[in-house]
Amino acid sequence: MMSNNQLQQFFESLENTQATFIQLNEEENLLKEKIQAIQEVFSKTIKADHQLNKESLFAIKMNEVKTSLEDAFKKWEHKINESLPMKALSESYKDRIIFLVFGKVNAGKSSFINNVVETYQRLFPDETVSRFYLDKAGEKQPFTEEKFAEGMTETTAQMQGVELGKHFVLLDSPGLHSVTEENGHLTQTFLDSADAVLWLTSSDSPGQVQELEELKSQLVKGKPLFPVITRSDDKEEDWDDETNTLVEQFVDKTDENRRLQEQNVYDRLREKISEDDMKQPVSISVFTYKQHQNLERSGLNRLFTQLGELIAQACEYKGKKAQAQLDNFIQDNVVAFFKDQQKNDLMTLIRELKQEIVASTARLAENQKMIANTIYLDIDSQIFSIVNRHKDSANKVAIIDEISQILQKILTEELAKRTAKLGATFKEITASLQADHIDDFEAEFVTYSQVKGSVGKSIATSGGAAAGAAGGAFFGSALGPIGTIAGGALGGLIGGILGSKGGDYLVETETVKERTGFSTDKLEKSIRRELRSIVDSLVDKTIKETCSQLKPVETICSNIEEEANRILTHYQR
């Protein structure tokens, strides 16, 4: 049996812990600074400039990402403010060991604390014992009752506790899975203020699944934890013949029954939590102790032996509690947010948005030649009719102006339409043909010779014919009437020949070059060459500008992914 001297040694060990406490005053602002640093990284990322149209699909999705992160920031800020009472409690008890009595509603927490207080007062009658509760602002208020209420219903509706001497505090919580959401939340809020947790679970149904899940979250945080199976007794009913009444009495559970329950709880804990220093549960019965004042029989001797070991762990934890609180906050809020979002909406949205932008810019690059050809051919189809309209006047300026207007219109409409689909802001372009790059019309000529003085030639030709005819007639008269006729004909022929030759020697000829119209071949070729160059250049420029507007959004998505993964890698346990 454990003696009162041994019990006294346990409480006195608390008085020797002060030297191990590390002051936490400079650590309290660390959480806000760390969260603000995380927020600043994401804030700079989501505020990065992009020129996408606010009504575009990409811009709408980017705004959803921004809103989701900003909502998370607000929740983190709310959680920080919500945890201030817990931090204030940690600061006010920075030179004390805080044990939080933790468990389901009706696990016997208040009864357990009342019993510990009574034992302490009996051993140290001169030491101060102060009960308190925490109001809604987290401020300590004196608890005027001598004991905390006990019962089978939920009796604790606030955080309450008791200071034992100078270096020990027991916190009593409303209970996990409280009948009111506010009370259950209150318990969770103050878990981080504790240096160690006593998990009380009733022997009626010890170690239920919900409790094990809660324990897992606490042990993962590195907080010392000790499982205690309470109410390790049975109620028996018997008929009292003398009083003619039904008498109820509590009897201890057998040692075998307790051992089996302890092993069962331990085994199921190990399934959930693979901690090497997991403590074996201890079964206790406060009712047995009150009735028989027997530490051994009630199991309290084993309990206080284990608590002595727990104090050393709690002292070690307390020295790094501020950092642990910071890590726990980041783990429970920041890491949990990004871990959940990896499976759910935000990170999926970011991945999809990034993939769509990469695919869209790739398609633009792949389709650049096709886009340029479409625009070029649309304008080219109108060149022939425009040139012919001004061909007779050879008005090159009018042709350039008309084609330039069409070029400006088609380029603007087609490129604006394609950039609008991606949400990019279309920058106005100026497109016109340069006159000095366009060849001029070429005149077309025919060349031929013509005789100068054509009248003299005609006279010479006529005179020769007449003279020839007269000579022929004379020659023919010597031959008679027939000879006269034949001689006249022969003389005319000879005279004509002579007259013709004589005319050639009498007139001049000249070469005449006459314009028959204009050729447009070189003009059209130069127009098409210049048009091709302008279209290719402006399509390339617009696509590059569009991609440059999409790139910041892709970069934002990548940066969010990288920072989220960095946080998960750095902080995730």
Coordinates of C-alpha atoms in Angstrom, one line a residue:
M1 CA 0.0 0.0 0.0
M2 CA 1.2 3.5 -0.8
S3 CA 1.7 5.5 2.4
N4 CA 0.9 9.1 3.0
N5 CA 4.6 9.8 3.0
Q6 CA 4.7 8.5 -0.6
L7 CA 1.7 10.7 -1.5
Q8 CA 3.5 13.6 0.1
Q9 CA 6.6 12.9 -2.0
F10 CA 4.4 13.2 -5.1
F11 CA 3.1 16.6 -4.2
E12 CA 6.5 17.8 -3.0
S13 CA 8.0 16.8 -6.3
L14 CA 5.8 19.5 -7.8
E15 CA 7.6 22.1 -5.7
N16 CA 10.9 21.2 -7.3
T17 CA 9.9 21.9 -10.9
Q18 CA 10.3 25.6 -10.9
A19 CA 14.0 25.4 -12.0
T20 CA 13.0 23.6 -15.2
F21 CA 10.4 26.2 -16.3
I22 CA 11.4 28.4 -19.3
Q23 CA 10.0 31.8 -19.4
L24 CA 7.6 32.2 -22.3
N25 CA 7.1 36.0 -22.4
E26 CA 8.9 36.5 -25.7
E27 CA 7.2 33.6 -27.4
E28 CA 3.6 34.9 -27.2
N29 CA 3.9 37.2 -30.2
L30 CA 5.7 34.5 -32.2
L31 CA 2.4 32.9 -33.4
K32 CA 1.0 36.1 -34.9
E33 CA 4.3 36.9 -36.5
K34 CA 4.6 33.4 -38.0
I35 CA 1.0 33.4 -39.3
Q36 CA 1.5 37.0 -40.7
A37 CA 4.6 35.8 -42.5
I38 CA 2.7 33.0 -44.1
Q39 CA -0.2 35.3 -45.0
E40 CA 2.2 37.8 -46.5
V41 CA 3.7 35.2 -48.9
F42 CA 0.2 34.3 -50.2
S43 CA -1.1 37.9 -50.2
K44 CA 1.8 39.0 -52.4
T45 CA 1.2 36.1 -54.6
I46 CA -2.6 36.6 -55.1
K47 CA -2.1 40.4 -55.4
A48 CA 0.4 39.9 -58.3
D49 CA -0.6 42.1 -61.2
H50 CA -2.4 40.6 -64.2
Q51 CA -4.3 42.3 -67.0
L52 CA -7.0 39.8 -67.6
N53 CA -10.6 41.0 -68.2
K54 CA -12.5 40.8 -64.9
E55 CA -15.4 39.1 -66.7
S56 CA -13.2 36.4 -68.2
L57 CA -13.3 32.8 -67.0
F58 CA -9.7 32.8 -65.9
A59 CA -10.1 36.1 -64.0
I60 CA -13.2 34.7 -62.3
K61 CA -11.4 31.5 -61.2
M62 CA -8.4 33.6 -60.0
N63 CA -10.8 35.6 -57.9
E64 CA -12.2 32.4 -56.4
V65 CA -8.7 31.4 -55.4
K66 CA -8.1 34.8 -53.9
T67 CA -11.4 34.8 -52.0
S68 CA -10.7 31.3 -50.6
L69 CA -7.3 32.3 -49.3
E70 CA -8.5 35.6 -47.8
D71 CA -11.3 33.7 -46.0
A72 CA -8.7 31.3 -44.6
F73 CA -6.7 34.3 -43.4
K74 CA -9.7 35.7 -41.6
K75 CA -10.4 32.4 -40.0
W76 CA -6.8 32.1 -38.8
E77 CA -7.0 35.6 -37.4
H78 CA -10.2 34.7 -35.6
K79 CA -8.6 31.5 -34.2
I80 CA -5.6 33.5 -33.0
N81 CA -7.9 36.0 -31.2
E82 CA -10.0 33.1 -29.9
S83 CA -6.9 31.4 -28.4
L84 CA -5.8 34.6 -26.6
P85 CA -7.5 33.5 -23.3
M86 CA -5.7 30.2 -23.5
K87 CA -2.4 32.0 -24.0
A88 CA -3.2 34.3 -21.2
L89 CA -3.8 31.3 -19.0
S90 CA -0.5 29.8 -20.1
E91 CA 1.3 33.0 -19.3
S92 CA -0.3 33.4 -15.9
Y93 CA 0.7 29.9 -15.0
K94 CA 4.1 29.9 -16.6
D95 CA 5.7 28.9 -13.3
R96 CA 3.2 26.1 -12.7
I97 CA 2.5 22.6 -14.1
I98 CA -1.0 22.5 -15.7
F99 CA -2.8 19.2 -15.9
L100 CA -5.9 19.2 -18.0
V101 CA -8.5 16.6 -17.0
F102 CA -9.8 15.6 -20.3
G103 CA -12.5 13.2 -21.4
K104 CA -16.1 12.6 -22.4
V105 CA -19.0 14.1 -20.5
N106 CA -19.7 12.2 -17.3
A107 CA -16.3 10.5 -17.2
G108 CA -15.9 11.4 -13.6
K109 CA -13.6 14.4 -14.1
S110 CA -15.0 16.7 -11.4
S111 CA -15.1 13.8 -8.9
F112 CA -11.5 13.0 -9.6
I113 CA -10.4 16.6 -9.1
N114 CA -12.4 17.0 -5.9
N115 CA -10.7 13.8 -4.5
V116 CA -7.2 15.1 -5.5
V117 CA -7.9 18.4 -3.8
E118 CA -9.2 16.7 -0.6
T119 CA -6.0 14.5 -0.5
Y120 CA -3.8 17.6 -1.0
Q121 CA -5.5 19.6 1.7
R122 CA -5.2 16.7 4.2
L123 CA -1.5 16.3 3.5
F124 CA -0.7 20.1 3.3
P125 CA -3.2 21.9 5.5
D126 CA -1.2 25.1 5.5
E127 CA -0.9 25.3 1.7
T128 CA -3.2 27.5 -0.4
V129 CA -5.9 25.9 -2.4
S130 CA -7.8 28.3 -4.8
R131 CA -10.6 27.3 -7.0
F132 CA -11.5 29.4 -10.1
Y133 CA -13.4 29.5 -13.3
L134 CA -12.8 31.3 -16.6
D135 CA -15.3 33.7 -17.8
K136 CA -16.2 34.2 -21.5
A137 CA -13.3 36.7 -21.9
G138 CA -10.9 34.0 -20.5
E139 CA -10.4 36.0 -17.2
K140 CA -10.0 34.0 -14.0
Q141 CA -12.8 34.5 -11.5
P142 CA -13.0 33.0 -8.0
F143 CA -15.1 29.9 -7.6
T144 CA -17.0 30.3 -4.4
E145 CA -18.2 26.7 -3.9
E146 CA -16.0 24.3 -1.8
K147 CA -16.3 21.5 -4.4
F148 CA -16.9 21.2 -8.1
A149 CA -20.4 19.8 -8.9
E150 CA -20.6 16.1 -9.5
G151 CA -23.3 14.1 -11.2
M152 CA -24.4 11.8 -13.9
T153 CA -25.4 14.7 -16.1
E154 CA -23.2 17.4 -17.6
T155 CA -22.4 19.5 -14.5
T156 CA -19.5 21.6 -15.9
A157 CA -20.5 24.3 -18.2
Q158 CA -17.3 26.4 -18.1
M159 CA -13.5 25.9 -17.8
Q160 CA -12.8 25.6 -14.1
G161 CA -9.8 24.7 -12.1
V162 CA -7.9 24.6 -8.9
E163 CA -4.5 25.9 -7.9
L164 CA -2.7 23.5 -5.5
G165 CA 0.1 25.3 -3.7
K166 CA 2.5 27.3 -5.8
H167 CA 3.3 25.0 -8.7
F168 CA 0.3 22.8 -9.6
V169 CA -3.0 23.5 -11.4
L170 CA -5.7 21.1 -12.4
L171 CA -8.1 22.2 -15.1
D172 CA -11.6 20.8 -15.3
S173 CA -13.3 21.0 -18.7
P174 CA -16.9 20.7 -19.8
G175 CA -16.0 17.5 -21.7
L176 CA -15.5 16.4 -25.2
H177 CA -18.7 15.8 -27.3
S178 CA -20.5 18.0 -24.9
V179 CA -24.3 18.4 -25.1
T180 CA -23.6 22.0 -26.1
E181 CA -21.3 22.9 -29.0
E182 CA -19.9 25.9 -27.1
N183 CA -18.8 23.7 -24.1
G184 CA -17.1 21.1 -26.4
H185 CA -15.4 23.9 -28.2
L186 CA -14.2 25.5 -24.9
T187 CA -12.5 22.2 -24.0
Q188 CA -10.7 22.1 -27.4
T189 CA -9.6 25.7 -27.0
F190 CA -7.8 25.2 -23.7
L191 CA -6.2 21.9 -24.6
D192 CA -3.1 23.7 -25.8
S193 CA -2.6 25.5 -22.5
A194 CA -2.0 22.3 -20.6
D195 CA 1.4 20.8 -20.0
A196 CA 0.0 17.3 -19.7
V197 CA -3.4 15.7 -20.2
L198 CA -5.1 13.2 -17.9
W199 CA -7.5 11.3 -20.1
L200 CA -10.4 10.0 -18.0
T201 CA -12.6 7.3 -19.6
S202 CA -15.4 5.6 -17.7
S203 CA -15.1 1.8 -17.2
D204 CA -18.7 1.5 -18.3
S205 CA -17.5 2.0 -21.9
P206 CA -13.8 2.8 -21.9
G207 CA -11.8 4.0 -24.9
Q208 CA -14.6 4.7 -27.4
V209 CA -13.7 5.5 -31.0
Q210 CA -14.4 9.2 -30.7
E211 CA -12.2 9.5 -27.6
L212 CA -9.4 7.6 -29.3
E213 CA -9.5 10.0 -32.3
E214 CA -9.3 13.0 -30.0
L215 CA -6.4 11.4 -28.1
K216 CA -4.5 10.8 -31.4
S217 CA -4.7 14.4 -32.2
Q218 CA -3.2 15.4 -28.8
L219 CA -0.4 12.8 -28.8
V220 CA 0.6 13.8 -32.3
K221 CA 1.2 17.2 -30.9
G222 CA 3.7 15.8 -28.5
K223 CA 1.8 16.6 -25.3
P224 CA 2.3 14.1 -22.4
L225 CA -0.8 12.1 -21.9
F226 CA -1.9 9.5 -19.3
P227 CA -5.0 7.4 -19.6
V228 CA -7.1 6.7 -16.5
I229 CA -10.1 4.4 -16.4
T230 CA -12.5 5.8 -13.8
R231 CA -15.5 4.4 -11.9
S232 CA -13.8 1.0 -11.8
D233 CA -16.6 -0.4 -9.6
D234 CA -20.0 -2.1 -10.0
K235 CA -23.3 -1.2 -8.4
E236 CA -25.0 -4.1 -6.8
E237 CA -28.5 -4.3 -5.5
D238 CA -29.7 -6.3 -2.5
W239 CA -32.9 -6.6 -0.5
D240 CA -32.7 -5.6 3.1
D241 CA -35.2 -7.7 5.0
E242 CA -34.9 -5.6 8.2
T243 CA -35.7 -2.3 6.5
N244 CA -37.8 -3.9 3.8
T245 CA -36.0 -1.8 1.1
L246 CA -33.8 -2.3 -1.9
V247 CA -30.2 -1.4 -1.0
E248 CA -27.7 -0.3 -3.5
Q249 CA -24.0 -0.6 -2.9
F250 CA -20.8 -0.2 -4.9
V251 CA -18.3 -3.0 -5.0
D252 CA -14.8 -3.0 -6.6
K253 CA -14.3 -4.6 -9.9
T254 CA -12.1 -7.6 -9.7
D255 CA -8.4 -7.3 -10.4
E256 CA -8.8 -9.5 -13.5
N257 CA -11.6 -7.3 -14.8
R258 CA -9.5 -4.2 -14.3
R259 CA -6.5 -5.8 -16.0
L260 CA -8.5 -6.9 -19.0
Q261 CA -10.0 -3.4 -19.4
E262 CA -6.7 -1.7 -19.1
Q263 CA -5.1 -4.0 -21.7
N264 CA -8.1 -3.5 -24.0
V265 CA -7.8 0.3 -23.9
Y266 CA -4.0 0.1 -24.3
D267 CA -4.2 -2.2 -27.3
R268 CA -6.8 0.0 -29.0
L269 CA -4.7 3.1 -28.2
R270 CA -1.7 1.5 -29.8
E271 CA -3.7 0.8 -33.0
K272 CA -4.4 4.5 -33.3
I273 CA -1.1 5.8 -31.9
S274 CA 2.3 4.3 -32.3
E275 CA 3.9 6.1 -29.5
D276 CA 6.8 4.2 -27.9
D277 CA 6.3 5.9 -24.5
M278 CA 2.6 5.2 -24.3
K279 CA 1.6 4.7 -20.7
Q280 CA -0.4 1.8 -19.5
P281 CA -3.9 2.9 -18.4
V282 CA -4.6 2.8 -14.6
S283 CA -8.1 1.8 -13.2
I284 CA -9.3 3.8 -10.2
S285 CA -12.5 4.1 -8.1
V286 CA -12.9 7.4 -6.3
F287 CA -16.0 5.9 -4.6
T288 CA -13.9 3.0 -3.2
Y289 CA -11.4 5.5 -1.8
K290 CA -14.1 7.6 -0.2
Q291 CA -15.7 4.6 1.4
H292 CA -12.6 2.7 2.5
Q293 CA -9.8 5.3 2.5
N294 CA -7.7 2.6 0.8
L295 CA -5.2 3.8 -1.8
E296 CA -4.3 0.4 -3.0
R297 CA -7.8 -0.9 -3.3
S298 CA -9.0 2.2 -5.1
G299 CA -6.1 2.2 -7.5
L300 CA -4.9 5.6 -6.5
N301 CA -1.5 4.4 -5.4
R302 CA -0.7 3.3 -9.0
L303 CA -2.2 6.5 -10.3
F304 CA 0.1 8.8 -8.2
T305 CA 3.1 6.7 -9.0
Q306 CA 2.5 7.3 -12.7
L307 CA 1.7 10.9 -12.2
G308 CA 5.1 11.4 -10.6
E309 CA 6.6 10.2 -13.9
L310 CA 4.2 12.4 -15.8
I311 CA 5.4 15.5 -14.0
A312 CA 8.9 15.1 -15.5
Q313 CA 7.5 14.8 -19.0
A314 CA 5.2 17.8 -18.4
C315 CA 8.2 19.9 -17.2
E316 CA 10.1 19.1 -20.3
Y317 CA 7.1 19.9 -22.5
K318 CA 6.4 23.2 -20.7
G319 CA 9.8 24.4 -21.6
K320 CA 8.9 24.2 -25.3
K321 CA 5.2 24.8 -25.0
A322 CA 5.2 28.2 -26.7
Q323 CA 6.8 26.7 -29.8
A324 CA 4.5 23.7 -29.5
Q325 CA 1.5 26.0 -29.3
L326 CA 2.7 27.7 -32.4
D327 CA 3.3 24.4 -34.2
N328 CA -0.1 23.1 -33.1
F329 CA -1.9 26.2 -34.4
I330 CA -0.2 26.0 -37.7
Q331 CA -0.8 22.2 -37.8
D332 CA -4.5 22.5 -36.9
N333 CA -5.3 25.5 -39.1
V334 CA -2.8 26.2 -41.8
V335 CA -1.6 22.7 -42.6
A336 CA -5.1 21.3 -42.2
F337 CA -6.5 24.0 -44.6
F338 CA -4.0 23.1 -47.4
K339 CA -4.1 19.4 -46.7
D340 CA -7.9 19.4 -47.0
Q341 CA -7.7 21.7 -50.0
Q342 CA -5.4 19.4 -51.8
K343 CA -8.3 16.9 -51.9
N344 CA -11.0 19.5 -52.3
D345 CA -11.8 22.7 -54.1
L346 CA -9.0 25.2 -53.8
M347 CA -6.0 23.2 -54.9
T348 CA -8.0 21.4 -57.5
L349 CA -9.1 24.8 -58.9
I350 CA -5.5 26.1 -58.9
R351 CA -4.3 23.0 -60.7
E352 CA -7.0 23.1 -63.3
L353 CA -6.5 26.9 -63.8
K354 CA -2.8 26.4 -64.3
Q355 CA -3.3 23.5 -66.7
E356 CA -5.9 25.5 -68.8
I357 CA -3.6 28.5 -69.1
V358 CA -0.6 26.3 -70.1
A359 CA -2.8 24.5 -72.7
S360 CA -4.3 27.8 -74.0
T361 CA -0.9 29.5 -74.5
A362 CA 0.4 26.3 -76.2
R363 CA -2.6 26.3 -78.5
L364 CA -2.1 29.9 -79.4
A365 CA 1.5 29.2 -80.3
E366 CA 0.5 26.2 -82.3
N367 CA -2.2 28.1 -84.2
Q368 CA -0.2 31.3 -84.8
K369 CA 0.5 30.4 -88.5
M370 CA -3.1 29.4 -89.1
I371 CA -4.4 32.6 -87.5
A372 CA -2.0 34.7 -89.6
N373 CA -3.0 32.8 -92.8
T374 CA -6.7 33.3 -92.1
I375 CA -6.3 37.0 -91.7
Y376 CA -3.9 37.3 -94.7
L377 CA -6.2 35.4 -97.1
D378 CA -9.2 37.4 -96.0
I379 CA -7.5 40.6 -97.0
D380 CA -5.8 39.1 -100.1
S381 CA -9.1 38.1 -101.6
Q382 CA -10.0 41.8 -101.9
I383 CA -6.7 43.1 -103.4
F384 CA -7.6 42.4 -107.0
S385 CA -10.9 44.3 -107.0
I386 CA -9.4 47.3 -105.2
V387 CA -6.4 47.5 -107.6
N388 CA -8.6 47.2 -110.6
R389 CA -10.9 49.9 -109.2
H390 CA -8.0 52.4 -109.3
K391 CA -6.1 50.9 -112.3
D392 CA -7.2 53.4 -114.9
S393 CA -6.3 56.4 -112.8
A394 CA -3.1 54.6 -111.5
N395 CA -4.0 56.0 -108.0
K396 CA -1.5 54.1 -105.8
V397 CA -2.3 56.2 -102.8
A398 CA -6.0 55.4 -103.0
I399 CA -5.2 51.7 -103.2
I400 CA -2.8 51.8 -100.2
D401 CA -5.4 53.7 -98.1
E402 CA -8.2 51.3 -99.0
I403 CA -6.2 48.1 -98.3
S404 CA -4.8 49.6 -95.1
Q405 CA -8.3 50.3 -93.8
I406 CA -9.3 46.7 -94.5
L407 CA -6.1 45.4 -92.9
Q408 CA -6.7 47.5 -89.8
K409 CA -10.3 46.3 -89.5
I410 CA -9.8 42.6 -90.1
L411 CA -6.7 42.4 -87.9
T412 CA -8.3 44.2 -85.0
E413 CA -11.5 42.1 -85.2
E414 CA -9.9 38.8 -85.5
L415 CA -7.2 39.3 -82.9
A416 CA -9.5 41.0 -80.4
K417 CA -11.9 38.1 -80.7
R418 CA -9.2 35.5 -80.0
T419 CA -7.7 37.4 -77.1
A420 CA -11.1 38.0 -75.6
K421 CA -11.8 34.3 -75.4
L422 CA -8.8 34.0 -73.1
G423 CA -9.7 37.1 -71.1
A424 CA -6.6 39.0 -72.2
T425 CA -6.8 42.8 -72.6
F426 CA -6.5 43.5 -76.3
K427 CA -4.1 46.3 -77.0
E428 CA -5.0 48.5 -80.0
I429 CA -2.8 48.0 -83.1
T430 CA -2.0 50.3 -86.0
A431 CA -1.7 48.5 -89.3
S432 CA -1.1 50.2 -92.6
L433 CA 0.9 49.7 -95.8
Q434 CA 3.9 52.0 -96.3
A435 CA 3.9 53.7 -99.7
D436 CA 7.7 53.5 -100.0
H437 CA 7.4 49.7 -99.7
I438 CA 4.9 49.4 -102.5
D439 CA 6.0 49.4 -106.2
D440 CA 4.4 51.8 -108.6
F441 CA 2.1 51.0 -111.6
E442 CA 4.0 50.1 -114.8
A443 CA 2.8 51.6 -118.0
E444 CA 2.3 49.3 -121.0
F445 CA 3.3 50.5 -124.6
V446 CA 3.1 49.4 -128.3
T447 CA 5.8 50.5 -130.8
Y448 CA 5.4 50.9 -134.6
S449 CA 6.9 52.9 -137.6
Q450 CA 5.0 55.5 -139.6
V451 CA 6.0 57.5 -142.8
K452 CA 6.7 61.1 -142.5
G453 CA 5.3 63.1 -145.6
S454 CA 2.9 60.6 -147.0
V455 CA 1.4 63.0 -149.6
G456 CA 4.7 63.4 -151.7
K457 CA 5.0 59.7 -151.9
S458 CA 1.5 59.4 -153.3
I459 CA 2.3 62.0 -156.0
A460 CA 5.5 60.3 -157.0
T461 CA 3.7 57.0 -157.3
S462 CA 1.0 58.6 -159.5
G463 CA 3.5 60.4 -161.8
G464 CA 5.5 57.3 -162.4
A465 CA 2.4 55.4 -163.4
A466 CA 1.3 58.1 -165.9
A467 CA 4.7 58.3 -167.5
G468 CA 4.9 54.5 -167.8
A469 CA 1.5 54.4 -169.5
A470 CA 2.5 57.1 -172.1
G471 CA 5.7 55.3 -173.0
G472 CA 3.9 52.0 -173.3
A473 CA 1.4 53.5 -175.6
F474 CA 4.0 55.0 -177.9
F475 CA 5.7 51.6 -178.0
G476 CA 2.5 49.9 -178.9
S477 CA 1.5 52.3 -181.7
A478 CA 4.3 50.9 -183.8
L479 CA 2.5 47.5 -183.6
G480 CA -0.9 48.7 -184.5
P481 CA -4.1 48.9 -182.5
I482 CA -3.5 45.8 -180.5
G483 CA 0.0 46.9 -179.8
T484 CA -1.2 50.2 -178.5
I485 CA -3.4 48.5 -175.9
A486 CA -0.7 46.1 -174.9
G487 CA 1.9 48.8 -174.8
G488 CA -0.3 51.0 -172.6
A489 CA -0.8 48.2 -170.0
L490 CA 2.9 47.3 -170.0
G491 CA 3.9 50.9 -169.7
G492 CA 1.5 51.4 -166.7
L493 CA 3.0 48.5 -164.9
I494 CA 6.5 49.6 -165.4
G495 CA 5.6 53.2 -164.6
G496 CA 4.0 52.1 -161.3
I497 CA 7.1 50.3 -160.3
L498 CA 9.3 53.2 -161.1
G499 CA 6.9 55.6 -159.5
S500 CA 6.9 53.6 -156.2
K501 CA 10.6 53.4 -156.0
G502 CA 10.8 57.0 -156.8
G503 CA 8.4 57.7 -153.9
D504 CA 10.6 55.9 -151.4
Y505 CA 13.3 58.2 -152.2
L506 CA 11.1 61.2 -151.8
V507 CA 9.5 60.6 -148.0
E508 CA 10.8 59.9 -144.4
T509 CA 9.5 57.3 -141.7
E510 CA 9.4 57.5 -137.8
T511 CA 9.0 54.9 -134.9
V512 CA 6.0 55.6 -132.7
K513 CA 5.6 54.4 -129.0
E514 CA 2.1 54.5 -127.8
R515 CA 0.8 53.7 -124.2
T516 CA -2.0 51.2 -124.2
G517 CA -2.6 50.9 -120.3
F518 CA -0.9 50.0 -116.9
S519 CA 0.5 46.7 -115.6
T520 CA -0.3 45.9 -111.9
D521 CA 1.8 42.8 -111.5
K522 CA 4.7 44.4 -109.5
L523 CA 2.3 46.6 -107.6
E524 CA 0.2 43.6 -106.4
K525 CA 3.3 41.5 -105.6
S526 CA 4.7 44.2 -103.4
I527 CA 1.3 44.7 -101.7
R528 CA 1.1 41.0 -100.9
R529 CA 4.7 40.9 -99.7
E530 CA 4.2 43.9 -97.4
L531 CA 0.8 42.6 -96.3
R532 CA 2.3 39.2 -95.4
S533 CA 5.0 40.9 -93.3
I534 CA 2.6 43.1 -91.4
V535 CA 0.1 40.4 -90.7
D536 CA 2.8 37.9 -89.5
S537 CA 4.4 40.6 -87.3
L538 CA 1.3 41.8 -85.7
V539 CA -0.2 38.3 -85.1
D540 CA 3.1 37.3 -83.4
K541 CA 3.2 40.5 -81.3
T542 CA -0.5 40.1 -80.2
I543 CA 0.0 36.4 -79.3
K544 CA 3.1 37.2 -77.3
E545 CA 1.3 40.0 -75.4
T546 CA -1.7 37.7 -74.7
C547 CA 0.6 35.0 -73.4
S548 CA 2.4 37.5 -71.3
Q549 CA -0.9 38.5 -69.7
L550 CA -1.7 34.9 -68.9
K551 CA 1.7 34.1 -67.6
P552 CA 1.3 36.0 -64.3
V553 CA -1.8 33.9 -63.5
E554 CA 0.1 30.7 -64.2
T555 CA 2.9 32.0 -62.0
I556 CA 0.4 32.8 -59.2
C557 CA -1.0 29.3 -59.3
S558 CA 2.5 27.8 -59.3
N559 CA 3.6 29.9 -56.4
I560 CA 0.5 29.0 -54.3
E561 CA 1.2 25.3 -55.0
E562 CA 4.8 25.6 -54.1
E563 CA 4.1 27.6 -50.9
A564 CA 1.4 25.2 -49.9
N565 CA 3.7 22.2 -50.5
R566 CA 6.5 23.9 -48.6
I567 CA 4.2 24.4 -45.6
L568 CA 3.0 20.8 -45.7
T569 CA 6.6 19.5 -46.0
H570 CA 7.8 21.8 -43.2
Y571 CA 5.0 21.5 -40.7
Q572 CA 3.1 18.4 -41.4
R573 CA 3.7 15.7 -38.8

